[in-house]
Amino acid sequence: MDRPFSLPPRLRHYLLGSDNLPLFYQVHHTLLLLTCVFLAISATFNFAYLDIPFIYNWILLANSLMQIVLWYFSRYKQQFKRMAIIYVFNILFVSLPLNWFMDAGSYGPTLAFTYIAVIYCTVVLYEINYFRLPIVFMMVAQPLVLIQIEHIHPSWILTYTQPEQRYEDIMICNLISLMLMIAMMGVYSRKLNHEINRANQYARRLKQISETDSLTQLKNRSFILDIFRKIFTTSYHLHVLVVDIDHFKHINDSYGHSSGDQVLVQVAACMQKYCHQHGALLSRYGGEEFIIIAFFQTFAQTVDLADHLRRQVATLSFSHCENVTISIGVAQREKHDSHHQLIKRADQALYQAKRHGRNRVCVTPAS
Ligand SMILES: Nc1nc2c(ncn2[C@@H]2O[C@H](COP(=O)(O)OP(=O)(O)OP(=O)(O)O)[C@@H](O)[C@H]2O)c(=O)[nH]1
């Protein structure tokens, strides 16, 4: 979802990198580009308004150019981590100390930049973990050291010549710090949302895979048993059908395993069509066996469905092998049944169907 201030996707890709990159890449590239712009603005502002040694402004400009180089190598030469380390060292040992001495020390705006740098290191650099903690420690310690130096050698600090300069400088630098932070957090939250959506998609896909039989695309055994357990406590009108393809081993042995697979797929699709029409749940129970949970008011309706399925499967024709038939065992829920007992009784009925010649429906009598 694009927000009002987001860049056009192609420009964002060109400047910040692909959306599929790890979270902190785009944040880091945003920060490099903004640092470059702000350093250039600071140097220009100093040249125009402040009485600061020219050498300092040239260092600012050189530093600004260096950010572009870092961005280029990070964005286009896959040297992200190396460039991030150089960037942080530059901030820690060049930019912040220089700013401190040239821009009024604790009286000036450097501390605001230090806070942004600490946020950057703690939030964004988590993928370079070995490097992050020592750097955060040094960033926290650095102002303490600089304050001590300022205390011992106040003359080393270049301060404002007029009070208005301080107000302007603080105002501009605070604005820059806030913009850096907003940009960093904005990109960070956008990327975070993107990653959360991706994780949710994977979770949904994994759930679907774990519930589905890959050959027939029916729900699998663990899914149906789970559902069965849940509805067993609330639905009394429960009927179970256990379905088995007759002489399936013969199909495999005579026409090959892939023909057997094809039979399974077609039989499953045929039964699914009718189960769906009658609100019954069909799943592959394992091998060439299927299980159906039906919710009819009367047992006779369930037996009708079973017989209908048997007749429909018998009419199926297959490109690589002979027709097949199915046997079905049907059981209805009794008062003190557990769901295991109900399935077991349907299985016993199936066994009867097989024993009495196959291609038939057998039911277990009520106990
Ligand atoms: N092609 C294929 N065959 C499978 C699959 N799962 C199990 N089988 C085969 O299904 C056959 C089941 O055979 P049996 O349990 O002996 O039963 P049957 O030959 O169907 O005989 P009756 O059930 O007594 O009618 C075995 O040969 C298994 O290897 C599968 O996913 N694909």
mmCIF file of N, CA, C and O in Angstrom, residues 27-108:
data_model
loop_
_atom_site.group_PDB
_atom_site.id
_atom_site.type_symbol
_atom_site.label_atom_id
_atom_site.label_comp_id
_atom_site.label_asym_id
_atom_site.label_seq_id
_atom_site.Cartn_x
_atom_site.Cartn_y
_atom_site.Cartn_z
ATOM 1 N N VAL A 27 16.384 1.300 4.609
ATOM 2 C CA VAL A 27 16.541 2.338 5.636
ATOM 3 C C VAL A 27 17.945 2.934 5.537
ATOM 4 O O VAL A 27 18.135 4.153 5.585
ATOM 5 N N HIS A 28 18.924 2.048 5.369
ATOM 6 C CA HIS A 28 20.311 2.503 5.305
ATOM 7 C C HIS A 28 20.540 3.384 4.071
ATOM 8 O O HIS A 28 21.177 4.438 4.163
ATOM 9 N N HIS A 29 19.993 2.969 2.922
ATOM 10 C CA HIS A 29 20.186 3.772 1.709
ATOM 11 C C HIS A 29 19.490 5.131 1.834
ATOM 12 O O HIS A 29 20.012 6.144 1.362
ATOM 13 N N THR A 30 18.316 5.134 2.474
ATOM 14 C CA THR A 30 17.627 6.410 2.703
ATOM 15 C C THR A 30 18.514 7.334 3.521
ATOM 16 O O THR A 30 18.682 8.519 3.205
ATOM 17 N N LEU A 31 19.106 6.784 4.558
ATOM 18 C CA LEU A 31 19.912 7.603 5.465
ATOM 19 C C LEU A 31 21.174 8.127 4.771
ATOM 20 O O LEU A 31 21.552 9.286 4.943
ATOM 21 N N LEU A 32 21.798 7.274 3.951
ATOM 22 C CA LEU A 32 23.000 7.723 3.234
ATOM 23 C C LEU A 32 22.678 8.905 2.327
ATOM 24 O O LEU A 32 23.394 9.911 2.303
ATOM 25 N N LEU A 33 21.560 8.784 1.582
ATOM 26 C CA LEU A 33 21.203 9.859 0.646
ATOM 27 C C LEU A 33 20.845 11.142 1.396
ATOM 28 O O LEU A 33 21.267 12.238 1.014
ATOM 29 N N LEU A 34 20.077 10.989 2.483
ATOM 30 C CA LEU A 34 19.702 12.180 3.239
ATOM 31 C C LEU A 34 20.920 12.820 3.906
ATOM 32 O O LEU A 34 21.057 14.048 3.940
ATOM 33 N N THR A 35 21.835 11.979 4.419
ATOM 34 C CA THR A 35 23.045 12.533 5.040
ATOM 35 C C THR A 35 23.830 13.338 4.018
ATOM 36 O O THR A 35 24.321 14.440 4.302
ATOM 37 N N CYS A 36 23.920 12.801 2.810
ATOM 38 C CA CYS A 36 24.621 13.506 1.735
ATOM 39 C C CYS A 36 23.996 14.881 1.495
ATOM 40 O O CYS A 36 24.692 15.903 1.467
ATOM 41 N N VAL A 37 22.666 14.905 1.376
ATOM 42 C CA VAL A 37 21.968 16.171 1.093
ATOM 43 C C VAL A 37 22.168 17.147 2.251
ATOM 44 O O VAL A 37 22.513 18.328 2.053
ATOM 45 N N PHE A 38 22.000 16.657 3.478
ATOM 46 C CA PHE A 38 22.073 17.564 4.627
ATOM 47 C C PHE A 38 23.490 18.099 4.865
ATOM 48 O O PHE A 38 23.669 19.249 5.248
ATOM 49 N N LEU A 39 24.505 17.260 4.592
ATOM 50 C CA LEU A 39 25.879 17.750 4.752
ATOM 51 C C LEU A 39 26.155 18.856 3.735
ATOM 52 O O LEU A 39 26.783 19.879 4.051
ATOM 53 N N ALA A 40 25.655 18.654 2.510
ATOM 54 C CA ALA A 40 25.856 19.677 1.474
ATOM 55 C C ALA A 40 25.131 20.971 1.864
ATOM 56 O O ALA A 40 25.675 22.077 1.721
ATOM 57 N N ILE A 41 23.900 20.832 2.403
ATOM 58 C CA ILE A 41 23.150 22.029 2.826
ATOM 59 C C ILE A 41 23.886 22.734 3.970
ATOM 60 O O ILE A 41 24.035 23.964 3.971
ATOM 61 N N SER A 42 24.409 21.942 4.927
ATOM 62 C CA SER A 42 25.116 22.546 6.066
ATOM 63 C C SER A 42 26.322 23.337 5.591
ATOM 64 O O SER A 42 26.564 24.460 6.036
ATOM 65 N N ALA A 43 27.107 22.722 4.657
ATOM 66 C CA ALA A 43 28.301 23.410 4.163
ATOM 67 C C ALA A 43 27.907 24.713 3.481
ATOM 68 O O ALA A 43 28.519 25.774 3.716
ATOM 69 N N THR A 44 26.845 24.657 2.665
ATOM 70 C CA THR A 44 26.397 25.866 1.949
ATOM 71 C C THR A 44 25.950 26.937 2.950
ATOM 72 O O THR A 44 26.297 28.116 2.825
ATOM 73 N N PHE A 45 25.201 26.493 3.963
ATOM 74 C CA PHE A 45 24.712 27.423 4.985
ATOM 75 C C PHE A 45 25.894 28.074 5.718
ATOM 76 O O PHE A 45 25.932 29.291 5.936
ATOM 77 N N ASN A 46 26.901 27.251 6.060
ATOM 78 C CA ASN A 46 28.073 27.782 6.770
ATOM 79 C C ASN A 46 28.831 28.797 5.928
ATOM 80 O O ASN A 46 29.237 29.853 6.411
ATOM 81 N N PHE A 47 29.018 28.446 4.644
ATOM 82 C CA PHE A 47 29.717 29.369 3.734
ATOM 83 C C PHE A 47 29.001 30.723 3.727
ATOM 84 O O PHE A 47 29.613 31.786 3.763
ATOM 85 N N ALA A 48 27.660 30.656 3.693
ATOM 86 C CA ALA A 48 26.874 31.872 3.511
ATOM 87 C C ALA A 48 26.748 32.689 4.792
ATOM 88 O O ALA A 48 26.846 33.921 4.758
ATOM 89 N N TYR A 49 26.506 32.009 5.918
ATOM 90 C CA TYR A 49 26.115 32.767 7.113
ATOM 91 C C TYR A 49 27.081 32.701 8.291
ATOM 92 O O TYR A 49 27.075 33.582 9.136
ATOM 93 N N LEU A 50 27.853 31.637 8.424
ATOM 94 C CA LEU A 50 28.620 31.488 9.658
ATOM 95 C C LEU A 50 30.104 31.768 9.437
ATOM 96 O O LEU A 50 30.642 31.518 8.355
ATOM 97 N N ASP A 51 30.689 32.216 10.514
ATOM 98 C CA ASP A 51 32.102 32.559 10.454
ATOM 99 C C ASP A 51 32.916 31.351 10.894
ATOM 100 O O ASP A 51 33.484 31.317 11.980
ATOM 101 N N ILE A 52 32.935 30.350 10.022
ATOM 102 C CA ILE A 52 33.576 29.078 10.389
ATOM 103 C C ILE A 52 34.724 28.846 9.418
ATOM 104 O O ILE A 52 34.611 29.193 8.235
ATOM 105 N N PRO A 53 35.871 28.268 9.887
ATOM 106 C CA PRO A 53 36.994 28.057 8.967
ATOM 107 C C PRO A 53 36.565 27.307 7.704
ATOM 108 O O PRO A 53 35.814 26.339 7.793
ATOM 109 N N PHE A 54 37.090 27.803 6.564
ATOM 110 C CA PHE A 54 36.713 27.203 5.285
ATOM 111 C C PHE A 54 37.009 25.713 5.231
ATOM 112 O O PHE A 54 36.271 24.942 4.630
ATOM 113 N N ILE A 55 38.133 25.350 5.876
ATOM 114 C CA ILE A 55 38.545 23.934 5.816
ATOM 115 C C ILE A 55 37.429 23.014 6.327
ATOM 116 O O ILE A 55 37.176 21.947 5.785
ATOM 117 N N TYR A 56 36.709 23.490 7.362
ATOM 118 C CA TYR A 56 35.620 22.682 7.933
ATOM 119 C C TYR A 56 34.505 22.477 6.891
ATOM 120 O O TYR A 56 33.965 21.387 6.732
ATOM 121 N N ASN A 57 34.211 23.557 6.186
ATOM 122 C CA ASN A 57 33.155 23.434 5.171
ATOM 123 C C ASN A 57 33.567 22.513 4.023
ATOM 124 O O ASN A 57 32.747 21.766 3.489
ATOM 125 N N TRP A 58 34.866 22.580 3.664
ATOM 126 C CA TRP A 58 35.331 21.660 2.615
ATOM 127 C C TRP A 58 35.246 20.211 3.094
ATOM 128 O O TRP A 58 34.914 19.305 2.333
ATOM 129 N N ILE A 59 35.542 20.015 4.394
ATOM 130 C CA ILE A 59 35.426 18.648 4.936
ATOM 131 C C ILE A 59 33.967 18.187 4.857
ATOM 132 O O ILE A 59 33.666 17.048 4.490
ATOM 133 N N LEU A 60 33.042 19.119 5.169
ATOM 134 C CA LEU A 60 31.611 18.770 5.083
ATOM 135 C C LEU A 60 31.243 18.357 3.665
ATOM 136 O O LEU A 60 30.552 17.364 3.444
ATOM 137 N N LEU A 61 31.727 19.154 2.700
ATOM 138 C CA LEU A 61 31.399 18.838 1.301
ATOM 139 C C LEU A 61 31.998 17.494 0.874
ATOM 140 O O LEU A 61 31.341 16.679 0.212
ATOM 141 N N ALA A 62 33.272 17.268 1.288
ATOM 142 C CA ALA A 62 33.926 15.997 0.944
ATOM 143 C C ALA A 62 33.152 14.835 1.566
ATOM 144 O O ALA A 62 32.934 13.786 0.939
ATOM 145 N N ASN A 63 32.711 15.067 2.791
ATOM 146 C CA ASN A 63 31.941 14.027 3.492
ATOM 147 C C ASN A 63 30.624 13.755 2.770
ATOM 148 O O ASN A 63 30.181 12.606 2.643
ATOM 149 N N SER A 64 30.025 14.830 2.273
ATOM 150 C CA SER A 64 28.776 14.685 1.533
ATOM 151 C C SER A 64 28.992 13.811 0.292
ATOM 152 O O SER A 64 28.209 12.911 -0.005
ATOM 153 N N LEU A 65 30.096 14.084 -0.434
ATOM 154 C CA LEU A 65 30.397 13.277 -1.624
ATOM 155 C C LEU A 65 30.666 11.828 -1.248
ATOM 156 O O LEU A 65 30.275 10.893 -1.949
ATOM 157 N N MET A 66 31.322 11.661 -0.092
ATOM 158 C CA MET A 66 31.641 10.299 0.347
ATOM 159 C C MET A 66 30.366 9.482 0.578
ATOM 160 O O MET A 66 30.319 8.280 0.312
ATOM 161 N N GLN A 67 29.293 10.153 1.027
ATOM 162 C CA GLN A 67 28.025 9.433 1.268
ATOM 163 C C GLN A 67 27.487 8.862 -0.041
ATOM 164 O O GLN A 67 26.930 7.766 -0.078
ATOM 165 N N ILE A 68 27.667 9.635 -1.130
ATOM 166 C CA ILE A 68 27.202 9.157 -2.442
ATOM 167 C C ILE A 68 27.978 7.907 -2.846
ATOM 168 O O ILE A 68 27.411 6.936 -3.356
ATOM 169 N N VAL A 69 29.309 7.955 -2.588
ATOM 170 C CA VAL A 69 30.133 6.798 -2.938
ATOM 171 C C VAL A 69 29.686 5.575 -2.123
ATOM 172 O O VAL A 69 29.513 4.473 -2.650
ATOM 173 N N LEU A 70 29.465 5.797 -0.814
ATOM 174 C CA LEU A 70 29.021 4.694 0.050
ATOM 175 C C LEU A 70 27.694 4.147 -0.447
ATOM 176 O O LEU A 70 27.476 2.941 -0.529
ATOM 177 N N TRP A 71 26.762 5.060 -0.790
ATOM 178 C CA TRP A 71 25.443 4.641 -1.288
ATOM 179 C C TRP A 71 25.600 3.809 -2.558
ATOM 180 O O TRP A 71 24.983 2.758 -2.696
ATOM 181 N N TYR A 72 26.463 4.292 -3.483
ATOM 182 C CA TYR A 72 26.626 3.607 -4.757
ATOM 183 C C TYR A 72 27.136 2.168 -4.539
ATOM 184 O O TYR A 72 26.604 1.215 -5.084
ATOM 185 N N PHE A 73 28.186 2.042 -3.700
ATOM 186 C CA PHE A 73 28.749 0.701 -3.479
ATOM 187 C C PHE A 73 27.767 -0.202 -2.727
ATOM 188 O O PHE A 73 27.712 -1.399 -2.936
ATOM 189 N N SER A 74 27.001 0.416 -1.828
ATOM 190 C CA SER A 74 26.037 -0.368 -1.052
ATOM 191 C C SER A 74 24.861 -0.799 -1.926
ATOM 192 O O SER A 74 24.449 -1.950 -1.923
ATOM 193 N N ARG A 75 24.339 0.148 -2.709
ATOM 194 C CA ARG A 75 23.144 -0.114 -3.504
ATOM 195 C C ARG A 75 23.438 -0.955 -4.736
ATOM 196 O O ARG A 75 22.672 -1.863 -5.074
ATOM 197 N N TYR A 76 24.564 -0.659 -5.425
ATOM 198 C CA TYR A 76 24.795 -1.300 -6.725
ATOM 199 C C TYR A 76 25.938 -2.311 -6.755
ATOM 200 O O TYR A 76 26.101 -3.036 -7.713
ATOM 201 N N LYS A 77 26.787 -2.347 -5.722
ATOM 202 C CA LYS A 77 27.913 -3.297 -5.742
ATOM 203 C C LYS A 77 27.804 -4.341 -4.635
ATOM 204 O O LYS A 77 28.790 -5.002 -4.290
ATOM 205 N N GLN A 78 26.623 -4.451 -4.046
ATOM 206 C CA GLN A 78 26.354 -5.464 -3.004
ATOM 207 C C GLN A 78 27.381 -5.441 -1.861
ATOM 208 O O GLN A 78 27.807 -6.462 -1.365
ATOM 209 N N GLN A 79 27.845 -4.226 -1.503
ATOM 210 C CA GLN A 79 28.810 -4.143 -0.401
ATOM 211 C C GLN A 79 28.132 -3.492 0.795
ATOM 212 O O GLN A 79 28.715 -2.601 1.438
ATOM 213 N N PHE A 80 26.924 -3.936 1.055
ATOM 214 C CA PHE A 80 26.115 -3.255 2.061
ATOM 215 C C PHE A 80 26.805 -3.182 3.416
ATOM 216 O O PHE A 80 26.957 -2.109 4.007
ATOM 217 N N LYS A 81 27.243 -4.335 3.918
ATOM 218 C CA LYS A 81 27.751 -4.355 5.297
ATOM 219 C C LYS A 81 29.017 -3.525 5.426
ATOM 220 O O LYS A 81 29.177 -2.751 6.372
ATOM 221 N N ARG A 82 29.920 -3.666 4.432
ATOM 222 C CA ARG A 82 31.173 -2.908 4.505
ATOM 223 C C ARG A 82 30.871 -1.397 4.507
ATOM 224 O O ARG A 82 31.446 -0.630 5.272
ATOM 225 N N MET A 83 29.948 -0.991 3.638
ATOM 226 C CA MET A 83 29.628 0.441 3.552
ATOM 227 C C MET A 83 28.937 0.936 4.836
ATOM 228 O O MET A 83 29.177 2.055 5.283
ATOM 229 N N ALA A 84 28.121 0.067 5.424
ATOM 230 C CA ALA A 84 27.444 0.457 6.671
ATOM 231 C C ALA A 84 28.474 0.665 7.771
ATOM 232 O O ALA A 84 28.372 1.608 8.573
ATOM 233 N N ILE A 85 29.504 -0.200 7.797
ATOM 234 C CA ILE A 85 30.541 -0.075 8.835
ATOM 235 C C ILE A 85 31.342 1.227 8.619
ATOM 236 O O ILE A 85 31.580 1.992 9.559
ATOM 237 N N ILE A 86 31.695 1.497 7.351
ATOM 238 C CA ILE A 86 32.436 2.739 7.071
ATOM 239 C C ILE A 86 31.585 3.951 7.474
ATOM 240 O O ILE A 86 32.059 4.911 8.079
ATOM 241 N N TYR A 87 30.288 3.883 7.125
ATOM 242 C CA TYR A 87 29.372 4.996 7.441
ATOM 243 C C TYR A 87 29.349 5.267 8.946
ATOM 244 O O TYR A 87 29.495 6.404 9.400
ATOM 245 N N VAL A 88 29.232 4.191 9.723
ATOM 246 C CA VAL A 88 29.121 4.368 11.172
ATOM 247 C C VAL A 88 30.442 4.873 11.758
ATOM 248 O O VAL A 88 30.459 5.772 12.609
ATOM 249 N N PHE A 89 31.573 4.324 11.267
ATOM 250 C CA PHE A 89 32.872 4.810 11.763
ATOM 251 C C PHE A 89 33.076 6.282 11.422
ATOM 252 O O PHE A 89 33.609 7.050 12.211
ATOM 253 N N ASN A 90 32.639 6.636 10.222
ATOM 254 C CA ASN A 90 32.756 8.032 9.804
ATOM 255 C C ASN A 90 31.943 8.939 10.728
ATOM 256 O O ASN A 90 32.417 9.995 11.174
ATOM 257 N N ILE A 91 30.716 8.512 11.043
ATOM 258 C CA ILE A 91 29.862 9.293 11.946
ATOM 259 C C ILE A 91 30.535 9.441 13.312
ATOM 260 O O ILE A 91 30.610 10.532 13.878
ATOM 261 N N LEU A 92 31.045 8.278 13.782
ATOM 262 C CA LEU A 92 31.552 8.236 15.160
ATOM 263 C C LEU A 92 32.867 8.997 15.317
ATOM 264 O O LEU A 92 33.066 9.725 16.302
ATOM 265 N N PHE A 93 33.783 8.817 14.347
ATOM 266 C CA PHE A 93 35.125 9.363 14.545
ATOM 267 C C PHE A 93 35.416 10.616 13.726
ATOM 268 O O PHE A 93 36.433 11.260 13.948
ATOM 269 N N VAL A 94 34.566 10.954 12.770
ATOM 270 C CA VAL A 94 34.829 12.158 11.968
ATOM 271 C C VAL A 94 33.690 13.174 12.135
ATOM 272 O O VAL A 94 33.891 14.263 12.704
ATOM 273 N N SER A 95 32.501 12.794 11.686
ATOM 274 C CA SER A 95 31.428 13.791 11.582
ATOM 275 C C SER A 95 31.031 14.360 12.941
ATOM 276 O O SER A 95 31.001 15.594 13.109
ATOM 277 N N LEU A 96 30.721 13.485 13.890
ATOM 278 C CA LEU A 96 30.224 13.996 15.172
ATOM 279 C C LEU A 96 31.299 14.790 15.944
ATOM 280 O O LEU A 96 31.020 15.921 16.395
ATOM 281 N N PRO A 97 32.547 14.265 16.092
ATOM 282 C CA PRO A 97 33.557 15.053 16.810
ATOM 283 C C PRO A 97 33.831 16.396 16.123
ATOM 284 O O PRO A 97 33.952 17.439 16.778
ATOM 285 N N LEU A 98 33.905 16.353 14.753
ATOM 286 C CA LEU A 98 34.186 17.591 14.020
ATOM 287 C C LEU A 98 33.074 18.607 14.266
ATOM 288 O O LEU A 98 33.318 19.794 14.524
ATOM 289 N N ASN A 99 31.840 18.114 14.189
ATOM 290 C CA ASN A 99 30.695 18.990 14.413
ATOM 291 C C ASN A 99 30.741 19.572 15.833
ATOM 292 O O ASN A 99 30.418 20.740 16.069
ATOM 293 N N TRP A 100 31.138 18.720 16.759
ATOM 294 C CA TRP A 100 31.211 19.146 18.163
ATOM 295 C C TRP A 100 32.186 20.321 18.322
ATOM 296 O O TRP A 100 31.864 21.349 18.915
ATOM 297 N N PHE A 101 33.401 20.159 17.741
ATOM 298 C CA PHE A 101 34.423 21.196 17.929
ATOM 299 C C PHE A 101 34.126 22.446 17.099
ATOM 300 O O PHE A 101 34.418 23.553 17.518
ATOM 301 N N MET A 102 33.542 22.264 15.930
ATOM 302 C CA MET A 102 33.332 23.404 15.038
ATOM 303 C C MET A 102 31.983 24.084 15.264
ATOM 304 O O MET A 102 31.763 25.178 14.777
ATOM 305 N N ASP A 103 31.105 23.389 15.952
ATOM 306 C CA ASP A 103 29.755 23.925 16.051
ATOM 307 C C ASP A 103 29.306 24.044 17.512
ATOM 308 O O ASP A 103 28.267 23.515 17.917
ATOM 309 N N ALA A 104 30.144 24.679 18.321
ATOM 310 C CA ALA A 104 29.783 25.127 19.672
ATOM 311 C C ALA A 104 29.632 24.031 20.721
ATOM 312 O O ALA A 104 29.030 24.261 21.777
ATOM 313 N N GLY A 105 30.184 22.841 20.480
ATOM 314 C CA GLY A 105 30.200 21.785 21.506
ATOM 315 C C GLY A 105 28.822 21.499 22.087
ATOM 316 O O GLY A 105 27.842 21.373 21.368
ATOM 317 N N SER A 106 28.778 21.443 23.433
ATOM 318 C CA SER A 106 27.511 21.093 24.092
ATOM 319 C C SER A 106 26.482 22.217 23.966
ATOM 320 O O SER A 106 25.294 22.024 24.212
ATOM 321 N N TYR A 107 26.955 23.388 23.543
ATOM 322 C CA TYR A 107 26.075 24.542 23.372
ATOM 323 C C TYR A 107 25.357 24.468 22.004
ATOM 324 O O TYR A 107 24.327 25.085 21.797
ATOM 325 N N GLY A 108 25.932 23.672 21.105
ATOM 326 C CA GLY A 108 25.396 23.560 19.732
ATOM 327 C C GLY A 108 24.489 22.347 19.540
ATOM 328 O O GLY A 108 24.026 21.756 20.512
#
